[in-house]
Amino acid sequence: MHSKPRYITTTLPYVNADPHIGFALEIVQADVLARAWRGQGRDVFFSTGTDEHGQKIYQKANEDSKDVQEYVDYYAGRFNDSLKKLNISYDNFIRTTDEHHLHAAQEMWRRCAEKGDIYKKKYTGLYCVGCEMYVKDNDLVNGECPNHAGKKPEEIEEENYFFALSKYQDKLLKYLEQDGVIVPEWRREEAIAFVKNGLEDFSISREKERMSWGVPVPGDDDQVMYVWFDALTNYISTLGWPCCEGEGVHEKGCNFKKFWEDGSSLQAAGKDQVRFQSIMWQAMLMSAGVPRTDEIFYHGFITSGGQKMSKSIGNVISPFELIDKYGTDATRYILLRHVHPVDDADVTWEKMDEWYNANLANGLGNLVARVMKMAEMHLPKQSLLQKIKNLVPRPDVTSANLPIEFIEAIESFEFNKAADIIWEKIGELDARIQKDEPFKLIKIDKDAAVKIIKELVEGLAEIAVLLEPIMPDTSTKVMKAIAENKKPETLFERM
């Protein structure tokens, strides 16, 4: 059993709209890692949740004539529903409106202030509500935020608190120059280039009179925290920080020391998060005297028909729509095998129909039906039970039963490659059926045919084990069919 606990967290999606396909990609990728680590006998803590403060949410709630708390409660519920529909095995769902998180964010502020890294000044700048941050003139495209086309930032003058990010340039470079702190490598190079270009202190509060929906600044009733400063703290508040920091603390729900200080931490995020996760957040941790994140994995964006998904274009694909059409495991399969883990990827309904029919209905589903039909007709019921028991991952076993190339693919975030390994095995079993034709051989040489069928079922059991982190329900159904020596109901109906 691996001795070092593993902690994994996604970014917190902003609750100003329904979950989108990019969030589904991130959460499913994280779930595969959590499931694979547990299958290897590792102690895992998997966190996700919702980011619920900020001007965007305040404005959207007002536009919809809703109480802000009622508004965020609704969308937090929608995101939680999407996790259940995607069969995500998370350990904690944190909301930035949780009372414990509020206290943790204020403690983060106090520690940074005690270090001398927070100061107050008047500032005039261009503020993008969509990004919830100030932007520079040279960041704009035709006077508009590059991330929010059609929206021009507004010029704002106010007195805010700032975090002294510029003080941490050298420490951040030292952190970023470690191999493996960012995957893929070119995102690490991007972060290093950003730091070397010179860091500016950033605003970490807003005037309460202008934007009241936020965490109160300790000692200043006229200011609330900037949403990013508040939200980033979730990565440790979800573990019980700061109440369970240090030695000799055994409170219920205190996981900080075990998983952050003594364990190995991994954050999953989209490629537009490099500045926030690998620079701002790490500097905050340094200021507060908390260990940095061990590793951050950045995935790419999903487009549709060669265009960024947009309601106005009409090409938005939601995870709820995917699940309604294809089912949970098929949706997970599409996101993990056919969306590149780190590069941008393009998906359309036509492509997804093709992937579903070719690889699930006609591929995996057809193979399971053919093999288990032969097994049901020709194998004694108890012949494979022990073999199956030896293959099923358990907390007290290692990954010894899993191919090393499969484990390596998942550990290096190559989820598509891990799925390819499974489908290669599916292809091998299909090829063997075509070559040996046990369904014909049974009439001529029963013993030889039974031996082949038994080996096919054993191969199917190995495939089921490999499927567990990627398609857990399908894995269970195949294992159950083998244990009962019975052809299951159709796994994937053809489109």
Tab-separated table of C-alpha atoms in Angstrom:
chain	number	residue	atom	x	y	z
A	1	MET	CA	0.000	0.000	0.000
A	2	HIS	CA	1.268	3.471	-0.902
A	3	SER	CA	2.124	5.367	2.267
A	4	LYS	CA	1.669	8.930	0.995
A	5	PRO	CA	-1.940	10.149	0.927
A	6	ARG	CA	-3.135	11.861	-2.272
A	7	TYR	CA	-5.226	15.030	-2.358
A	8	ILE	CA	-6.909	16.161	-5.558
A	9	THR	CA	-9.134	19.163	-6.179
A	10	THR	CA	-10.768	20.814	-9.152
A	11	THR	CA	-11.232	24.537	-9.528
A	12	LEU	CA	-14.557	25.783	-8.190
A	13	PRO	CA	-16.965	26.664	-11.019
A	14	TYR	CA	-18.580	30.064	-10.776
A	15	VAL	CA	-22.315	29.740	-10.100
A	16	ASN	CA	-23.659	32.375	-12.486
A	17	ALA	CA	-24.904	29.779	-15.014
A	18	ASP	CA	-25.468	26.045	-15.466
A	19	PRO	CA	-22.493	23.633	-15.614
A	20	HIS	CA	-20.765	23.554	-19.010
A	21	ILE	CA	-18.866	20.838	-20.847
A	22	GLY	CA	-15.457	22.214	-19.796
A	23	PHE	CA	-16.365	21.719	-16.145
A	24	ALA	CA	-17.546	18.180	-16.939
A	25	LEU	CA	-14.180	17.431	-18.571
A	26	GLU	CA	-12.224	18.676	-15.551
A	27	ILE	CA	-14.304	16.866	-12.961
A	28	VAL	CA	-14.285	13.558	-14.868
A	29	GLN	CA	-10.506	13.723	-15.353
A	30	ALA	CA	-10.067	14.313	-11.622
A	31	ASP	CA	-12.439	11.449	-10.836
A	32	VAL	CA	-10.401	9.012	-12.944
A	33	LEU	CA	-7.277	9.898	-10.976
A	34	ALA	CA	-9.066	9.557	-7.628
A	35	ARG	CA	-10.548	6.172	-8.570
A	36	ALA	CA	-7.263	4.865	-9.982
A	37	TRP	CA	-5.348	5.915	-6.854
A	38	ARG	CA	-7.917	4.266	-4.585
A	39	GLY	CA	-7.632	1.133	-6.722
A	40	GLN	CA	-3.909	1.136	-5.998
A	41	GLY	CA	-4.585	1.214	-2.273
A	42	ARG	CA	-3.877	4.923	-1.785
A	43	ASP	CA	-5.654	7.071	0.794
A	44	VAL	CA	-7.396	9.747	-1.314
A	45	PHE	CA	-9.254	12.986	-0.570
A	46	PHE	CA	-11.103	14.390	-3.602
A	47	SER	CA	-12.624	17.873	-3.315
A	48	THR	CA	-14.772	20.034	-5.554
A	49	GLY	CA	-17.495	22.610	-4.995
A	50	THR	CA	-18.761	26.030	-6.050
A	51	ASP	CA	-17.455	29.619	-6.081
A	52	GLU	CA	-20.342	31.830	-4.929
A	53	HIS	CA	-19.165	35.391	-4.271
A	54	GLY	CA	-18.390	38.326	-6.550
A	55	GLN	CA	-19.886	41.051	-8.681
A	56	LYS	CA	-21.030	38.808	-11.538
A	57	ILE	CA	-23.204	36.763	-9.212
A	58	TYR	CA	-24.509	39.834	-7.409
A	59	GLN	CA	-25.510	41.454	-10.714
A	60	LYS	CA	-27.032	38.260	-12.138
A	61	ALA	CA	-29.140	37.681	-9.022
A	62	ASN	CA	-30.400	41.264	-9.225
A	63	GLU	CA	-31.200	40.871	-12.930
A	64	ASP	CA	-33.258	37.778	-12.094
A	65	SER	CA	-34.910	39.582	-9.145
A	66	LYS	CA	-33.680	36.928	-6.723
A	67	ASP	CA	-32.154	37.014	-3.277
A	68	VAL	CA	-28.413	36.404	-3.774
A	69	GLN	CA	-28.218	33.497	-1.328
A	70	GLU	CA	-31.265	31.895	-2.908
A	71	TYR	CA	-29.633	32.362	-6.315
A	72	VAL	CA	-26.354	30.665	-5.343
A	73	ASP	CA	-28.204	27.886	-3.496
A	74	TYR	CA	-30.027	27.027	-6.721
A	75	TYR	CA	-26.904	26.883	-8.872
A	76	ALA	CA	-24.860	25.065	-6.235
A	77	GLY	CA	-27.608	22.438	-6.376
A	78	ARG	CA	-27.355	22.292	-10.177
A	79	PHE	CA	-23.611	21.674	-10.002
A	80	ASN	CA	-24.058	19.046	-7.310
A	81	ASP	CA	-26.657	17.354	-9.525
A	82	SER	CA	-24.163	17.258	-12.393
A	83	LEU	CA	-21.617	15.519	-10.148
A	84	LYS	CA	-24.126	12.839	-9.243
A	85	LYS	CA	-25.164	12.369	-12.867
A	86	LEU	CA	-21.502	12.016	-13.898
A	87	ASN	CA	-20.920	9.514	-11.041
A	88	ILE	CA	-18.159	11.572	-9.430
A	89	SER	CA	-16.610	9.968	-6.341
A	90	TYR	CA	-15.806	13.184	-4.479
A	91	ASP	CA	-15.154	13.294	-0.727
A	92	ASN	CA	-16.211	16.880	-0.074
A	93	PHE	CA	-18.324	19.504	-1.849
A	94	ILE	CA	-17.260	22.906	-0.565
A	95	ARG	CA	-19.176	26.133	-1.098
A	96	THR	CA	-17.471	29.477	-0.589
A	97	THR	CA	-20.563	30.602	1.331
A	98	ASP	CA	-19.931	27.868	3.937
A	99	GLU	CA	-19.292	29.343	7.368
A	100	HIS	CA	-16.042	27.433	7.848
A	101	HIS	CA	-14.714	28.655	4.508
A	102	LEU	CA	-15.566	32.258	5.410
A	103	HIS	CA	-13.479	31.979	8.586
A	104	ALA	CA	-10.636	30.310	6.647
A	105	ALA	CA	-10.570	33.101	4.043
A	106	GLN	CA	-10.407	35.687	6.820
A	107	GLU	CA	-7.566	33.760	8.495
A	108	MET	CA	-5.680	33.698	5.176
A	109	TRP	CA	-6.122	37.487	5.007
A	110	ARG	CA	-4.896	37.975	8.579
A	111	ARG	CA	-1.755	35.888	8.017
A	112	CYS	CA	-0.868	37.715	4.809
A	113	ALA	CA	-1.482	41.038	6.565
A	114	GLU	CA	0.720	40.030	9.525
A	115	LYS	CA	3.477	39.254	7.012
A	116	GLY	CA	3.195	42.836	5.738
A	117	ASP	CA	1.874	41.724	2.340
A	118	ILE	CA	-1.464	43.581	2.381
A	119	TYR	CA	-1.758	47.350	2.084
A	120	LYS	CA	-4.432	49.877	1.094
A	121	LYS	CA	-4.258	52.407	-1.730
A	122	LYS	CA	-6.406	54.325	-4.193
A	123	TYR	CA	-6.492	52.854	-7.664
A	124	THR	CA	-7.930	53.723	-11.065
A	125	GLY	CA	-8.157	50.953	-13.618
A	126	LEU	CA	-10.196	49.040	-16.186
A	127	TYR	CA	-12.328	46.386	-14.506
A	128	CYS	CA	-13.818	43.386	-16.355
A	129	VAL	CA	-16.855	42.076	-14.496
A	130	GLY	CA	-16.691	38.806	-16.477
A	131	CYS	CA	-13.137	38.091	-15.279
A	132	GLU	CA	-13.742	39.680	-11.856
A	133	MET	CA	-10.394	41.454	-12.195
A	134	TYR	CA	-8.647	44.578	-13.434
A	135	VAL	CA	-7.161	44.370	-16.941
A	136	LYS	CA	-4.512	46.399	-18.737
A	137	ASP	CA	-4.950	48.388	-21.946
A	138	ASN	CA	-2.516	46.100	-23.758
A	139	ASP	CA	-4.598	43.056	-22.752
A	140	LEU	CA	-7.635	44.354	-24.652
A	141	VAL	CA	-8.672	43.467	-28.199
A	142	ASN	CA	-10.483	46.335	-29.935
A	143	GLY	CA	-11.128	47.801	-26.506
A	144	GLU	CA	-12.768	44.588	-25.267
A	145	CYS	CA	-11.677	41.882	-22.856
A	146	PRO	CA	-10.238	38.971	-24.923
A	147	ASN	CA	-12.147	36.495	-22.728
A	148	HIS	CA	-15.486	38.333	-22.965
A	149	ALA	CA	-16.082	39.568	-26.494
A	150	GLY	CA	-18.617	42.365	-26.761
A	151	LYS	CA	-17.968	43.596	-23.231
A	152	LYS	CA	-15.806	46.638	-22.638
A	153	PRO	CA	-14.217	46.911	-19.191
A	154	GLU	CA	-15.415	49.836	-17.098
A	155	GLU	CA	-13.039	52.382	-15.619
A	156	ILE	CA	-13.219	52.322	-11.841
A	157	GLU	CA	-11.572	54.471	-9.208
A	158	GLU	CA	-11.712	53.320	-5.613
A	159	GLU	CA	-9.620	52.623	-2.550
A	160	ASN	CA	-8.835	48.931	-2.164
A	161	TYR	CA	-6.472	46.590	-0.386
A	162	PHE	CA	-3.652	45.109	-2.454
A	163	PHE	CA	-1.583	41.960	-2.097
A	164	ALA	CA	2.174	42.469	-2.559
A	165	LEU	CA	2.625	39.869	-5.318
A	166	SER	CA	5.730	41.672	-6.598
A	167	LYS	CA	7.602	40.650	-3.406
A	168	TYR	CA	7.343	36.991	-4.417
A	169	GLN	CA	8.862	37.105	-7.893
A	170	ASP	CA	12.076	35.260	-6.963
A	171	LYS	CA	10.336	32.710	-4.716
A	172	LEU	CA	7.752	31.993	-7.409
A	173	LEU	CA	10.465	31.463	-10.025
A	174	LYS	CA	12.226	29.018	-7.718
A	175	TYR	CA	8.940	27.165	-7.191
A	176	LEU	CA	8.053	27.120	-10.908
A	177	GLU	CA	11.506	25.976	-11.990
A	178	GLN	CA	10.956	22.626	-10.253
A	179	ASP	CA	10.167	19.829	-12.689
A	180	GLY	CA	6.641	18.503	-12.427
A	181	VAL	CA	4.962	21.386	-10.598
A	182	ILE	CA	2.912	22.130	-13.725
A	183	VAL	CA	1.641	19.748	-16.402
A	184	PRO	CA	1.907	20.110	-19.360
A	185	GLU	CA	5.415	21.502	-19.531
A	186	TRP	CA	4.530	24.393	-21.841
A	187	ARG	CA	2.107	25.748	-19.231
A	188	ARG	CA	5.002	25.790	-16.757
A	189	GLU	CA	7.082	27.724	-19.300
A	190	GLU	CA	4.123	30.095	-19.751
A	191	ALA	CA	3.981	30.720	-15.977
A	192	ILE	CA	7.750	31.293	-15.773
A	193	ALA	CA	7.601	33.776	-18.663
A	194	PHE	CA	4.738	35.621	-16.965
A	195	VAL	CA	6.694	35.949	-13.715
A	196	LYS	CA	9.914	36.999	-15.481
A	197	ASN	CA	7.962	39.698	-17.297
A	198	GLY	CA	7.441	41.397	-13.933
A	199	LEU	CA	4.726	40.968	-11.353
A	200	GLU	CA	2.365	43.679	-10.212
A	201	ASP	CA	0.545	43.760	-6.890
A	202	PHE	CA	-3.138	42.945	-7.315
A	203	SER	CA	-6.301	44.269	-5.730
A	204	ILE	CA	-7.846	41.920	-3.195
A	205	SER	CA	-10.894	43.872	-2.008
A	206	ARG	CA	-13.875	45.877	-3.219
A	207	GLU	CA	-15.830	48.671	-1.577
A	208	LYS	CA	-18.790	47.137	0.225
A	209	GLU	CA	-20.989	50.042	-0.844
A	210	ARG	CA	-20.441	49.110	-4.496
A	211	MET	CA	-20.407	45.313	-4.136
A	212	SER	CA	-21.662	43.878	-0.852
A	213	TRP	CA	-21.724	40.176	-1.796
A	214	GLY	CA	-18.424	38.901	-0.468
A	215	VAL	CA	-16.430	37.849	2.581
A	216	PRO	CA	-15.968	40.797	5.001
A	217	VAL	CA	-12.404	42.073	5.283
A	218	PRO	CA	-11.121	41.564	8.861
A	219	GLY	CA	-11.018	44.881	10.658
A	220	ASP	CA	-12.626	46.940	7.874
A	221	ASP	CA	-16.425	46.912	7.602
A	222	ASP	CA	-16.325	49.035	4.433
A	223	GLN	CA	-14.559	46.392	2.308
A	224	VAL	CA	-15.228	42.828	1.144
A	225	MET	CA	-12.680	40.405	-0.264
A	226	TYR	CA	-11.952	40.184	-3.943
A	227	VAL	CA	-13.582	36.969	-5.117
A	228	TRP	CA	-10.321	35.322	-6.198
A	229	PHE	CA	-8.616	35.842	-2.834
A	230	ASP	CA	-11.636	34.325	-1.118
A	231	ALA	CA	-12.177	31.437	-3.544
A	232	LEU	CA	-8.561	30.272	-3.812
A	233	THR	CA	-8.506	29.563	-0.075
A	234	ASN	CA	-11.005	26.736	-0.648
A	235	TYR	CA	-8.192	24.375	-1.618
A	236	ILE	CA	-7.144	24.172	2.029
A	237	SER	CA	-10.345	25.213	3.822
A	238	THR	CA	-11.987	22.085	2.375
A	239	LEU	CA	-9.420	20.081	4.386
A	240	GLY	CA	-10.336	21.813	7.637
A	241	TRP	CA	-7.617	24.495	7.597
A	242	PRO	CA	-6.811	26.380	9.775
A	243	CYS	CA	-8.537	24.653	12.725
A	244	CYS	CA	-6.657	21.397	12.173
A	245	GLU	CA	-3.229	22.777	11.342
A	246	GLY	CA	-0.142	21.325	12.962
A	247	GLU	CA	0.604	18.468	15.289
A	248	GLY	CA	-1.712	16.916	17.832
A	249	VAL	CA	-5.030	17.986	16.324
A	250	HIS	CA	-7.650	15.276	15.957
A	251	GLU	CA	-10.884	17.126	15.237
A	252	LYS	CA	-13.479	15.458	13.063
A	253	GLY	CA	-13.099	16.580	9.460
A	254	CYS	CA	-9.517	17.764	9.939
A	255	ASN	CA	-7.601	16.517	6.938
A	256	PHE	CA	-5.156	19.367	6.291
A	257	LYS	CA	-2.049	17.881	7.887
A	258	LYS	CA	-2.645	14.415	6.472
A	259	PHE	CA	-3.401	15.391	2.882
A	260	TRP	CA	-1.731	18.807	2.359
A	261	GLU	CA	1.258	18.868	4.708
A	262	ASP	CA	2.151	15.165	4.766
A	263	GLY	CA	0.441	14.059	1.555
A	264	SER	CA	0.813	14.927	-2.120
A	265	SER	CA	-1.464	17.660	-3.497
A	266	LEU	CA	-2.748	17.967	-7.069
A	267	GLN	CA	-4.977	20.698	-8.477
A	268	ALA	CA	-6.824	20.320	-11.801
A	269	ALA	CA	-7.678	23.464	-13.756
A	270	GLY	CA	-8.370	24.913	-17.198
A	271	LYS	CA	-5.569	26.487	-19.233
A	272	ASP	CA	-6.867	30.024	-18.537
A	273	GLN	CA	-6.165	29.540	-14.823
A	274	VAL	CA	-2.359	29.529	-14.884
A	275	ARG	CA	-1.999	33.073	-13.496
A	276	PHE	CA	-4.449	32.418	-10.657
A	277	GLN	CA	-3.504	28.889	-9.608
A	278	SER	CA	0.260	28.771	-10.186
A	279	ILE	CA	1.177	32.379	-9.398
A	280	MET	CA	-1.351	34.271	-7.256
A	281	TRP	CA	-2.409	31.292	-5.130
A	282	GLN	CA	1.132	30.042	-4.593
A	283	ALA	CA	2.237	33.527	-3.480
A	284	MET	CA	-0.672	33.653	-1.027
A	285	LEU	CA	0.416	30.298	0.408
A	286	MET	CA	3.999	31.526	0.725
A	287	SER	CA	2.808	34.661	2.520
A	288	ALA	CA	0.615	32.675	4.922
A	289	GLY	CA	3.385	30.180	5.683
A	290	VAL	CA	1.528	27.233	4.156
A	291	PRO	CA	3.222	24.616	1.897
A	292	ARG	CA	2.716	25.153	-1.833
A	293	THR	CA	0.703	22.921	-4.149
A	294	ASP	CA	2.818	19.963	-5.281
A	295	GLU	CA	1.406	19.753	-8.805
A	296	ILE	CA	-1.143	21.501	-11.021
A	297	PHE	CA	-2.573	19.918	-14.164
A	298	TYR	CA	-4.084	22.173	-16.843
A	299	HIS	CA	-6.505	20.894	-19.480
A	300	GLY	CA	-7.458	22.597	-22.753
A	301	PHE	CA	-10.737	24.060	-23.979
A	302	ILE	CA	-13.557	22.333	-25.850
A	303	THR	CA	-14.893	23.963	-29.012
A	304	SER	CA	-17.738	22.870	-31.292
A	305	GLY	CA	-17.626	23.003	-35.059
A	306	GLY	CA	-14.373	24.955	-34.890
A	307	GLN	CA	-15.929	27.751	-32.838
A	308	LYS	CA	-15.955	28.697	-29.179
A	309	MET	CA	-19.215	27.554	-27.617
A	310	SER	CA	-21.679	30.432	-27.433
A	311	LYS	CA	-25.389	30.750	-26.780
A	312	SER	CA	-25.664	33.308	-29.585
A	313	ILE	CA	-24.098	30.862	-32.080
A	314	GLY	CA	-26.261	28.046	-30.717
A	315	ASN	CA	-23.446	25.499	-30.392
A	316	VAL	CA	-23.361	25.136	-26.596
A	317	ILE	CA	-23.270	21.514	-25.405
A	318	SER	CA	-24.168	20.952	-21.765
A	319	PRO	CA	-23.181	17.901	-19.698
A	320	PHE	CA	-26.870	17.353	-18.882
A	321	GLU	CA	-27.637	17.058	-22.611
A	322	LEU	CA	-24.784	14.585	-23.074
A	323	ILE	CA	-25.986	12.406	-20.215
A	324	ASP	CA	-29.599	12.532	-21.398
A	325	LYS	CA	-28.591	11.362	-24.869
A	326	TYR	CA	-25.730	8.921	-24.248
A	327	GLY	CA	-25.887	8.019	-20.554
A	328	THR	CA	-23.346	8.633	-17.800
A	329	ASP	CA	-20.607	6.176	-18.736
A	330	ALA	CA	-20.776	6.976	-22.442
A	331	THR	CA	-20.430	10.682	-21.608
A	332	ARG	CA	-17.386	9.914	-19.452
A	333	TYR	CA	-15.960	7.796	-22.288
A	334	ILE	CA	-16.378	10.600	-24.856
A	335	LEU	CA	-14.737	13.187	-22.597
A	336	LEU	CA	-11.849	10.942	-21.633
A	337	ARG	CA	-10.990	9.233	-24.917
A	338	HIS	CA	-11.996	11.712	-27.590
A	339	VAL	CA	-11.192	15.035	-25.905
A	340	HIS	CA	-7.430	15.570	-25.733
A	341	PRO	CA	-6.287	15.869	-22.099
A	342	VAL	CA	-4.248	19.066	-22.550
A	343	ASP	CA	-4.830	20.442	-26.071
A	344	ASP	CA	-7.991	22.161	-27.254
A	345	ALA	CA	-10.474	19.701	-28.762
A	346	ASP	CA	-13.461	20.057	-31.065
A	347	VAL	CA	-16.667	18.071	-30.542
A	348	THR	CA	-19.955	18.001	-32.400
A	349	TRP	CA	-23.065	15.889	-32.000
A	350	GLU	CA	-22.237	14.126	-35.284
A	351	LYS	CA	-18.771	13.164	-34.086
A	352	MET	CA	-20.096	11.977	-30.721
A	353	ASP	CA	-22.773	9.820	-32.380
A	354	GLU	CA	-20.049	8.202	-34.468
A	355	TRP	CA	-17.777	7.563	-31.466
A	356	TYR	CA	-20.693	6.144	-29.474
A	357	ASN	CA	-21.897	3.722	-32.164
A	358	ALA	CA	-18.470	2.557	-33.340
A	359	ASN	CA	-16.746	2.085	-29.993
A	360	LEU	CA	-19.493	1.502	-27.440
A	361	ALA	CA	-22.543	-0.016	-29.152
A	362	ASN	CA	-20.643	-1.926	-31.859
A	363	GLY	CA	-17.392	-2.238	-29.894
A	364	LEU	CA	-17.492	-2.861	-26.163
A	365	GLY	CA	-21.226	-3.568	-25.926
A	366	ASN	CA	-21.209	-6.064	-28.782
A	367	LEU	CA	-18.123	-7.864	-27.435
A	368	VAL	CA	-19.649	-8.298	-23.957
A	369	ALA	CA	-22.901	-9.619	-25.474
A	370	ARG	CA	-21.135	-12.144	-27.739
A	371	VAL	CA	-18.706	-13.472	-25.121
A	372	MET	CA	-21.256	-13.732	-22.324
A	373	LYS	CA	-23.826	-15.413	-24.574
A	374	MET	CA	-21.273	-18.148	-25.329
A	375	ALA	CA	-20.315	-18.352	-21.641
A	376	GLU	CA	-23.949	-18.645	-20.546
A	377	MET	CA	-24.524	-21.502	-22.980
A	378	HIS	CA	-21.294	-23.445	-22.531
A	379	LEU	CA	-19.459	-22.674	-19.254
A	380	PRO	CA	-20.211	-24.021	-15.765
A	381	LYS	CA	-21.437	-21.158	-13.573
A	382	GLN	CA	-18.745	-21.338	-10.862
A	383	SER	CA	-15.725	-21.758	-13.134
A	384	LEU	CA	-14.558	-18.127	-13.148
A	385	LEU	CA	-15.617	-16.722	-9.784
A	386	GLN	CA	-12.200	-17.073	-8.141
A	387	LYS	CA	-10.464	-15.576	-11.151
A	388	ILE	CA	-12.778	-12.549	-10.997
A	389	LYS	CA	-12.231	-12.104	-7.256
A	390	ASN	CA	-8.488	-11.978	-7.861
A	391	LEU	CA	-8.910	-9.229	-10.456
A	392	VAL	CA	-11.297	-6.882	-8.651
A	393	PRO	CA	-9.404	-3.882	-7.164
A	394	ARG	CA	-9.624	-3.740	-3.375
A	395	PRO	CA	-8.228	-1.316	-0.778
A	396	ASP	CA	-5.773	-3.979	0.408
A	397	VAL	CA	-4.189	-4.709	-2.964
A	398	THR	CA	-1.795	-2.785	-5.192
A	399	SER	CA	-2.031	-2.137	-8.902
A	400	ALA	CA	-0.077	-5.322	-9.627
A	401	ASN	CA	-2.991	-6.720	-11.632
A	402	LEU	CA	-3.105	-3.667	-13.907
A	403	PRO	CA	-0.788	-3.240	-16.906
A	404	ILE	CA	2.032	-0.847	-16.089
A	405	GLU	CA	1.422	1.146	-19.275
A	406	PHE	CA	-2.200	1.736	-18.182
A	407	ILE	CA	-1.177	3.045	-14.750
A	408	GLU	CA	1.553	5.202	-16.316
A	409	ALA	CA	-0.919	6.701	-18.792
A	410	ILE	CA	-3.295	7.756	-16.009
A	411	GLU	CA	-0.484	8.996	-13.756
A	412	SER	CA	0.786	11.197	-16.631
A	413	PHE	CA	-2.761	12.520	-17.322
A	414	GLU	CA	-2.959	10.743	-20.702
A	415	PHE	CA	-6.538	9.632	-20.185
A	416	ASN	CA	-7.072	9.117	-23.922
A	417	LYS	CA	-4.068	6.786	-24.047
A	418	ALA	CA	-5.383	4.804	-21.059
A	419	ALA	CA	-8.713	4.375	-22.876
A	420	ASP	CA	-6.871	3.369	-26.076
A	421	ILE	CA	-5.169	0.544	-24.133
A	422	ILE	CA	-8.586	-0.786	-23.120
A	423	TRP	CA	-9.925	-0.600	-26.663
A	424	GLU	CA	-6.832	-2.367	-27.988
A	425	LYS	CA	-7.727	-5.249	-25.675
A	426	ILE	CA	-11.323	-5.125	-26.915
A	427	GLY	CA	-9.981	-5.342	-30.460
A	428	GLU	CA	-7.755	-8.286	-29.541
A	429	LEU	CA	-10.705	-10.254	-28.119
A	430	ASP	CA	-12.820	-9.440	-31.188
A	431	ALA	CA	-9.993	-10.631	-33.437
A	432	ARG	CA	-9.672	-13.862	-31.472
A	433	ILE	CA	-13.388	-14.613	-31.845
A	434	GLN	CA	-13.113	-14.038	-35.585
A	435	LYS	CA	-9.998	-16.222	-35.855
A	436	ASP	CA	-10.927	-19.153	-33.591
A	437	GLU	CA	-14.734	-19.076	-34.069
A	438	PRO	CA	-15.530	-20.902	-30.800
A	439	PHE	CA	-19.252	-20.687	-31.636
A	440	LYS	CA	-18.536	-23.095	-34.532
A	441	LEU	CA	-15.778	-25.077	-32.864
A	442	ILE	CA	-18.136	-26.087	-30.035
A	443	LYS	CA	-19.869	-28.530	-32.411
A	444	ILE	CA	-16.575	-30.176	-33.394
A	445	ASP	CA	-14.271	-29.976	-30.339
A	446	LYS	CA	-16.190	-28.967	-27.213
A	447	ASP	CA	-13.189	-29.013	-24.834
A	448	ALA	CA	-11.129	-26.757	-27.103
A	449	ALA	CA	-14.074	-24.362	-27.596
A	450	VAL	CA	-14.796	-24.183	-23.843
A	451	LYS	CA	-11.126	-23.395	-23.183
A	452	ILE	CA	-11.265	-20.499	-25.689
A	453	ILE	CA	-14.543	-19.180	-24.257
A	454	LYS	CA	-13.115	-19.297	-20.739
A	455	GLU	CA	-10.048	-17.324	-21.879
A	456	LEU	CA	-12.328	-14.786	-23.595
A	457	VAL	CA	-14.267	-14.288	-20.363
A	458	GLU	CA	-11.008	-13.879	-18.434
A	459	GLY	CA	-9.977	-11.242	-20.979
A	460	LEU	CA	-13.334	-9.539	-20.486
A	461	ALA	CA	-12.782	-9.509	-16.712
A	462	GLU	CA	-9.434	-7.793	-17.216
A	463	ILE	CA	-11.141	-5.193	-19.409
A	464	ALA	CA	-13.788	-4.645	-16.706
A	465	VAL	CA	-11.071	-3.937	-14.121
A	466	LEU	CA	-9.414	-1.411	-16.431
A	467	LEU	CA	-12.776	0.245	-17.102
A	468	GLU	CA	-13.467	0.954	-13.411
A	469	PRO	CA	-11.877	4.427	-13.163
A	470	ILE	CA	-13.156	5.465	-16.599
A	471	MET	CA	-16.600	3.833	-16.851
A	472	PRO	CA	-17.407	2.559	-13.333
A	473	ASP	CA	-21.031	1.505	-13.926
A	474	THR	CA	-20.103	-0.438	-17.057
A	475	SER	CA	-17.263	-2.108	-15.175
A	476	THR	CA	-19.718	-3.236	-12.474
A	477	LYS	CA	-22.238	-4.535	-15.027
A	478	VAL	CA	-19.608	-6.583	-16.856
A	479	MET	CA	-18.257	-8.014	-13.585
A	480	LYS	CA	-21.771	-8.917	-12.484
A	481	ALA	CA	-22.483	-10.634	-15.815
A	482	ILE	CA	-19.298	-12.683	-15.462
A	483	ALA	CA	-20.037	-13.575	-11.828
A	484	GLU	CA	-23.548	-14.724	-12.821
A	485	ASN	CA	-22.257	-16.344	-16.022
A	486	LYS	CA	-25.049	-14.600	-17.883
A	487	LYS	CA	-25.377	-12.307	-20.873
A	488	PRO	CA	-26.335	-8.837	-19.513
A	489	GLU	CA	-28.962	-6.508	-20.893
A	490	THR	CA	-27.723	-4.385	-23.806
A	491	LEU	CA	-25.049	-2.048	-22.438
A	492	PHE	CA	-25.244	0.559	-25.199
A	493	GLU	CA	-28.227	0.870	-27.505
A	494	ARG	CA	-27.255	1.832	-31.048
A	495	MET	CA	-28.138	5.369	-32.051
